Amino acid sequence: NAGVTQTPKFRILKIGQSMTLQCAQDMNHNYMYWYRQDPGMGLKLIYYSVGAGITDKGEVPNGYNVSRSTTEDFPLRLELAAPSQTSVYFCASSYQDSGEKLFFGSGTQLSVL
Amino acid sequence: DQQVKQNSPSLSVQEGRISILNCDYTNSMFDYFLWYKKYPAEGPTFLISISSIKDKNEDGRFTVFLNKSAKHLSLHIVPSQPGDSAVYFCAASPYNNDMRFGAGTRLTVKP
């Protein structure tokens, strides 16, 4: 039982490049989330999904896109990377909403230079 | 807007003593409060939670206290152990999926 798996663990992008951060969970959770954590700051919600085919914006969605074609996968797409997107990205999942604890992946450290 | 605040970036305690981590929030709509623990190069892991209808929840060495009138919660770890050294995040959630996190407190437990 792997839980939440994120790839890659590290990535360096040049300004203007694009990439997709992968996230998969094997717990059959309906809810999935993408957070970013900047130094000295809490985690901020980028996008979330309440089930396959349904996604919604979080607190900081600009510059990102997501899709949810299956229950297991929730990729995060960065288009036209900018230095402001340098951060650590965490994917998470939960069985339900409303305060249900989140299960996190180990994170992707992204630098945009 | 920082709806969940952890005003102490770091805390150092001696092994065996009590660790008290504090968290303040501003949004009265928060219904659930959670604490997560994070080791370096790992994702946060859930530690303990409390709903707004309670004022205390205990799980082994970990106890969370909620003071709704003061919009304040705290995590008590007794006794503290070196393995408890990590960053602790306070989080709060309203009825929807928008869980808000504090900036974290780095706890160091010295042997």
CSV table of C-alpha atoms in Angstrom, one decimal:
chain,number,residue,atom,x,y,z
A,1,ASN,CA,0.0,0.0,0.0
A,2,ALA,CA,2.0,3.0,-1.3
A,3,GLY,CA,-0.5,5.8,-0.2
A,4,VAL,CA,0.1,9.0,-2.1
A,5,THR,CA,3.0,8.9,-4.7
A,6,GLN,CA,4.4,12.0,-6.2
A,7,THR,CA,6.9,12.3,-9.1
A,8,PRO,CA,9.4,13.8,-9.6
A,9,LYS,CA,11.0,14.6,-6.2
A,10,PHE,CA,13.1,17.4,-7.6
A,11,ARG,CA,13.0,19.5,-10.8
A,12,ILE,CA,14.7,22.6,-12.2
A,13,LEU,CA,12.8,24.5,-14.9
A,14,LYS,CA,13.8,27.5,-17.0
A,15,ILE,CA,11.4,30.4,-17.1
A,16,GLY,CA,8.7,29.8,-19.7
A,17,GLN,CA,9.0,26.0,-19.7
A,18,SER,CA,6.1,23.7,-18.8
A,19,MET,CA,5.9,20.5,-16.8
A,20,THR,CA,3.4,18.2,-15.2
A,21,LEU,CA,3.7,17.1,-11.6
A,22,GLN,CA,2.3,13.6,-11.2
A,23,CYS,CA,0.3,12.4,-8.2
A,24,ALA,CA,-1.3,9.0,-7.7
A,25,GLN,CA,-3.1,7.4,-4.7
A,26,ASP,CA,-4.1,3.8,-4.1
A,27,MET,CA,-6.5,4.3,-1.2
A,28,ASN,CA,-9.6,4.8,-3.3
A,29,HIS,CA,-10.0,8.3,-1.9
A,30,ASN,CA,-12.5,10.6,-3.6
A,31,TYR,CA,-10.9,13.8,-2.6
A,32,MET,CA,-7.5,15.0,-3.9
A,33,TYR,CA,-5.6,18.2,-3.4
A,34,TRP,CA,-2.5,20.1,-4.5
A,35,TYR,CA,-0.7,22.4,-2.1
A,36,ARG,CA,2.4,24.5,-2.3
A,37,GLN,CA,4.6,25.5,0.5
A,38,ASP,CA,6.9,28.5,0.3
A,39,PRO,CA,9.7,29.0,2.8
A,40,GLY,CA,8.3,30.2,6.2
A,41,MET,CA,4.8,29.9,5.0
A,42,GLY,CA,2.0,27.4,5.5
A,43,LEU,CA,0.6,25.2,2.8
A,44,LYS,CA,-1.6,27.0,0.4
A,45,LEU,CA,-4.3,25.1,-1.6
A,46,ILE,CA,-3.9,25.4,-5.4
A,47,TYR,CA,-6.6,23.1,-6.7
A,48,TYR,CA,-8.7,20.2,-5.4
A,49,SER,CA,-11.0,17.5,-6.8
A,50,VAL,CA,-14.0,15.8,-5.2
A,51,GLY,CA,-14.0,13.0,-7.7
A,52,ALA,CA,-13.1,11.9,-11.2
A,53,GLY,CA,-14.1,14.7,-13.7
A,54,ILE,CA,-14.6,17.3,-11.0
A,55,THR,CA,-12.0,19.9,-10.1
A,56,ASP,CA,-12.1,23.3,-8.4
A,57,LYS,CA,-9.8,26.2,-7.6
A,58,GLY,CA,-8.2,26.7,-4.3
A,59,GLU,CA,-6.6,29.8,-2.8
A,60,VAL,CA,-3.7,30.2,-5.3
A,61,PRO,CA,-4.7,28.6,-8.7
A,62,ASN,CA,-3.1,31.1,-11.1
A,63,GLY,CA,-0.5,29.6,-13.4
A,64,TYR,CA,-1.7,26.0,-12.8
A,65,ASN,CA,-4.1,23.6,-14.3
A,66,VAL,CA,-5.3,20.2,-13.2
A,67,SER,CA,-7.3,17.3,-14.5
A,68,ARG,CA,-8.9,14.3,-12.8
A,69,SER,CA,-9.7,11.6,-15.4
A,70,THR,CA,-9.5,8.7,-12.8
A,71,THR,CA,-10.0,8.3,-9.1
A,72,GLU,CA,-6.3,7.5,-8.7
A,73,ASP,CA,-4.5,10.2,-10.6
A,74,PHE,CA,-4.5,14.0,-10.1
A,75,PRO,CA,-1.7,15.7,-12.2
A,76,LEU,CA,-0.8,19.3,-11.8
A,77,ARG,CA,0.3,21.2,-14.9
A,78,LEU,CA,2.5,24.3,-14.9
A,79,GLU,CA,2.3,26.4,-18.0
A,80,LEU,CA,4.9,29.0,-18.7
A,81,ALA,CA,6.9,28.6,-15.5
A,82,ALA,CA,7.8,31.7,-13.5
A,83,PRO,CA,10.3,32.2,-10.6
A,84,SER,CA,7.3,32.8,-8.3
A,85,GLN,CA,6.4,29.2,-8.8
A,86,THR,CA,9.6,28.0,-7.1
A,87,SER,CA,8.2,26.1,-4.2
A,88,VAL,CA,7.6,22.6,-2.7
A,89,TYR,CA,4.5,21.0,-4.0
A,90,PHE,CA,2.5,18.5,-2.0
A,91,CYS,CA,-0.3,16.3,-3.3
A,92,ALA,CA,-2.8,15.0,-0.7
A,93,SER,CA,-5.9,12.9,-0.6
A,94,SER,CA,-8.8,12.2,1.8
A,95,TYR,CA,-11.8,9.9,1.9
A,96,GLN,CA,-14.2,12.6,2.8
A,97,ASP,CA,-14.2,16.4,3.2
A,98,SER,CA,-15.1,18.6,6.1
A,99,GLY,CA,-12.1,18.2,8.3
A,100,GLU,CA,-11.2,14.7,7.3
A,101,LYS,CA,-7.4,14.2,7.7
A,102,LEU,CA,-5.3,14.4,4.6
A,103,PHE,CA,-2.7,11.9,3.5
A,104,PHE,CA,0.2,13.6,1.9
A,105,GLY,CA,2.8,12.6,-0.7
A,106,SER,CA,6.5,13.3,0.0
A,107,GLY,CA,6.5,16.4,-2.1
A,108,THR,CA,8.2,17.8,-5.3
A,109,GLN,CA,10.8,20.5,-4.9
A,110,LEU,CA,10.6,22.8,-7.9
A,111,SER,CA,13.0,25.6,-8.8
A,112,VAL,CA,12.3,28.0,-11.7
A,113,LEU,CA,15.4,29.8,-12.8
B,1,ASP,CA,-4.9,36.8,4.6
B,2,GLN,CA,-3.5,34.5,7.2
B,3,GLN,CA,-6.5,32.8,8.8
B,4,VAL,CA,-4.4,30.4,10.8
B,5,LYS,CA,-1.3,31.7,12.6
B,6,GLN,CA,1.5,30.0,14.4
B,7,ASN,CA,3.4,32.9,15.9
B,8,SER,CA,6.4,30.8,17.2
B,9,PRO,CA,8.6,29.7,14.4
B,10,SER,CA,10.6,27.5,16.8
B,11,LEU,CA,10.5,25.8,20.2
B,12,SER,CA,13.2,24.0,22.1
B,13,VAL,CA,12.4,21.7,25.1
B,14,GLN,CA,14.3,19.2,27.2
B,15,GLU,CA,13.5,15.5,26.8
B,16,GLY,CA,10.8,14.4,29.3
B,17,ARG,CA,9.3,17.9,29.7
B,18,ILE,CA,6.1,19.3,28.2
B,19,SER,CA,6.0,20.8,24.7
B,20,ILE,CA,3.2,23.4,24.1
B,21,LEU,CA,2.6,24.5,20.5
B,22,ASN,CA,0.1,27.3,20.0
B,23,CYS,CA,-2.1,28.3,17.1
B,24,ASP,CA,-4.6,31.2,16.6
B,25,TYR,CA,-7.2,31.5,13.9
B,26,THR,CA,-9.5,34.3,12.7
B,27,ASN,CA,-12.3,32.5,10.8
B,28,SER,CA,-15.3,31.7,13.0
B,29,MET,CA,-16.5,29.3,10.3
B,30,PHE,CA,-13.8,26.7,11.0
B,31,ASP,CA,-15.3,23.5,12.3
B,32,TYR,CA,-12.4,21.2,12.5
B,33,PHE,CA,-8.8,21.7,13.7
B,34,LEU,CA,-6.0,19.4,12.9
B,35,TRP,CA,-2.3,19.1,13.8
B,36,TYR,CA,0.2,17.6,11.3
B,37,LYS,CA,3.8,16.7,11.9
B,38,LYS,CA,6.5,17.0,9.2
B,39,TYR,CA,9.9,15.5,9.0
B,40,PRO,CA,12.5,16.8,6.5
B,41,ALA,CA,12.0,15.6,2.9
B,42,GLU,CA,8.7,14.0,3.8
B,43,GLY,CA,5.1,15.1,3.5
B,44,PRO,CA,3.1,16.2,6.6
B,45,THR,CA,1.4,13.3,8.5
B,46,PHE,CA,-1.7,13.7,10.5
B,47,LEU,CA,-1.2,13.7,14.3
B,48,ILE,CA,-4.5,14.7,16.1
B,49,SER,CA,-7.7,16.6,15.4
B,50,ILE,CA,-10.6,18.2,17.3
B,51,SER,CA,-14.0,19.4,16.2
B,52,SER,CA,-15.4,22.7,17.3
B,53,ILE,CA,-18.0,21.0,19.6
B,54,LYS,CA,-15.2,19.8,21.8
B,55,ASP,CA,-12.6,21.6,23.9
B,56,LYS,CA,-10.1,18.8,24.4
B,57,ASN,CA,-9.0,15.7,22.6
B,58,GLU,CA,-6.3,13.3,23.8
B,59,ASP,CA,-4.3,10.6,22.1
B,60,GLY,CA,-1.5,9.1,24.1
B,61,ARG,CA,1.1,11.7,24.7
B,62,PHE,CA,-0.7,14.2,22.5
B,63,THR,CA,-3.5,16.5,23.7
B,64,VAL,CA,-5.2,19.3,21.7
B,65,PHE,CA,-7.1,22.0,23.5
B,66,LEU,CA,-9.5,24.3,21.8
B,67,ASN,CA,-10.7,27.7,23.2
B,68,LYS,CA,-13.3,28.9,20.7
B,69,SER,CA,-14.0,32.2,22.5
B,70,ALA,CA,-10.3,33.1,22.1
B,71,LYS,CA,-10.0,31.4,18.7
B,72,HIS,CA,-7.0,29.6,20.0
B,73,LEU,CA,-5.8,26.0,20.1
B,74,SER,CA,-2.7,24.3,21.5
B,75,LEU,CA,-1.0,21.0,21.2
B,76,HIS,CA,0.6,19.5,24.3
B,77,ILE,CA,3.1,16.8,24.1
B,78,VAL,CA,3.9,15.0,27.4
B,79,PRO,CA,6.5,13.7,27.9
B,80,SER,CA,8.5,15.1,24.9
B,81,GLN,CA,10.9,12.7,23.2
B,82,PRO,CA,13.8,13.4,20.8
B,83,GLY,CA,11.8,11.6,18.0
B,84,ASP,CA,9.1,14.4,18.4
B,85,SER,CA,11.6,16.8,16.8
B,86,ALA,CA,9.8,18.0,13.6
B,87,VAL,CA,7.8,20.9,12.2
B,88,TYR,CA,4.3,21.0,13.5
B,89,PHE,CA,1.5,22.5,11.4
B,90,CYS,CA,-1.8,23.7,12.7
B,91,ALA,CA,-4.7,23.4,10.2
B,92,ALA,CA,-8.3,24.4,10.2
B,93,SER,CA,-11.2,23.5,8.0
B,94,PRO,CA,-14.7,24.9,7.5
B,95,TYR,CA,-17.5,22.8,6.1
B,96,ASN,CA,-15.9,22.6,2.7
B,97,ASN,CA,-12.6,21.4,1.4
B,98,ASP,CA,-10.6,24.6,2.0
B,99,MET,CA,-8.2,23.5,4.8
B,100,ARG,CA,-6.0,26.4,5.9
B,101,PHE,CA,-2.5,25.8,7.4
B,102,GLY,CA,-0.3,27.8,9.7
B,103,ALA,CA,3.3,28.5,8.9
B,104,GLY,CA,4.5,25.8,11.2
B,105,THR,CA,6.6,25.6,14.4
B,106,ARG,CA,9.9,23.7,14.5
B,107,LEU,CA,10.1,21.7,17.7
B,108,THR,CA,13.5,20.5,18.9
B,109,VAL,CA,13.6,18.1,21.8
B,110,LYS,CA,17.0,17.9,23.4
B,111,PRO,CA,18.2,14.7,25.0
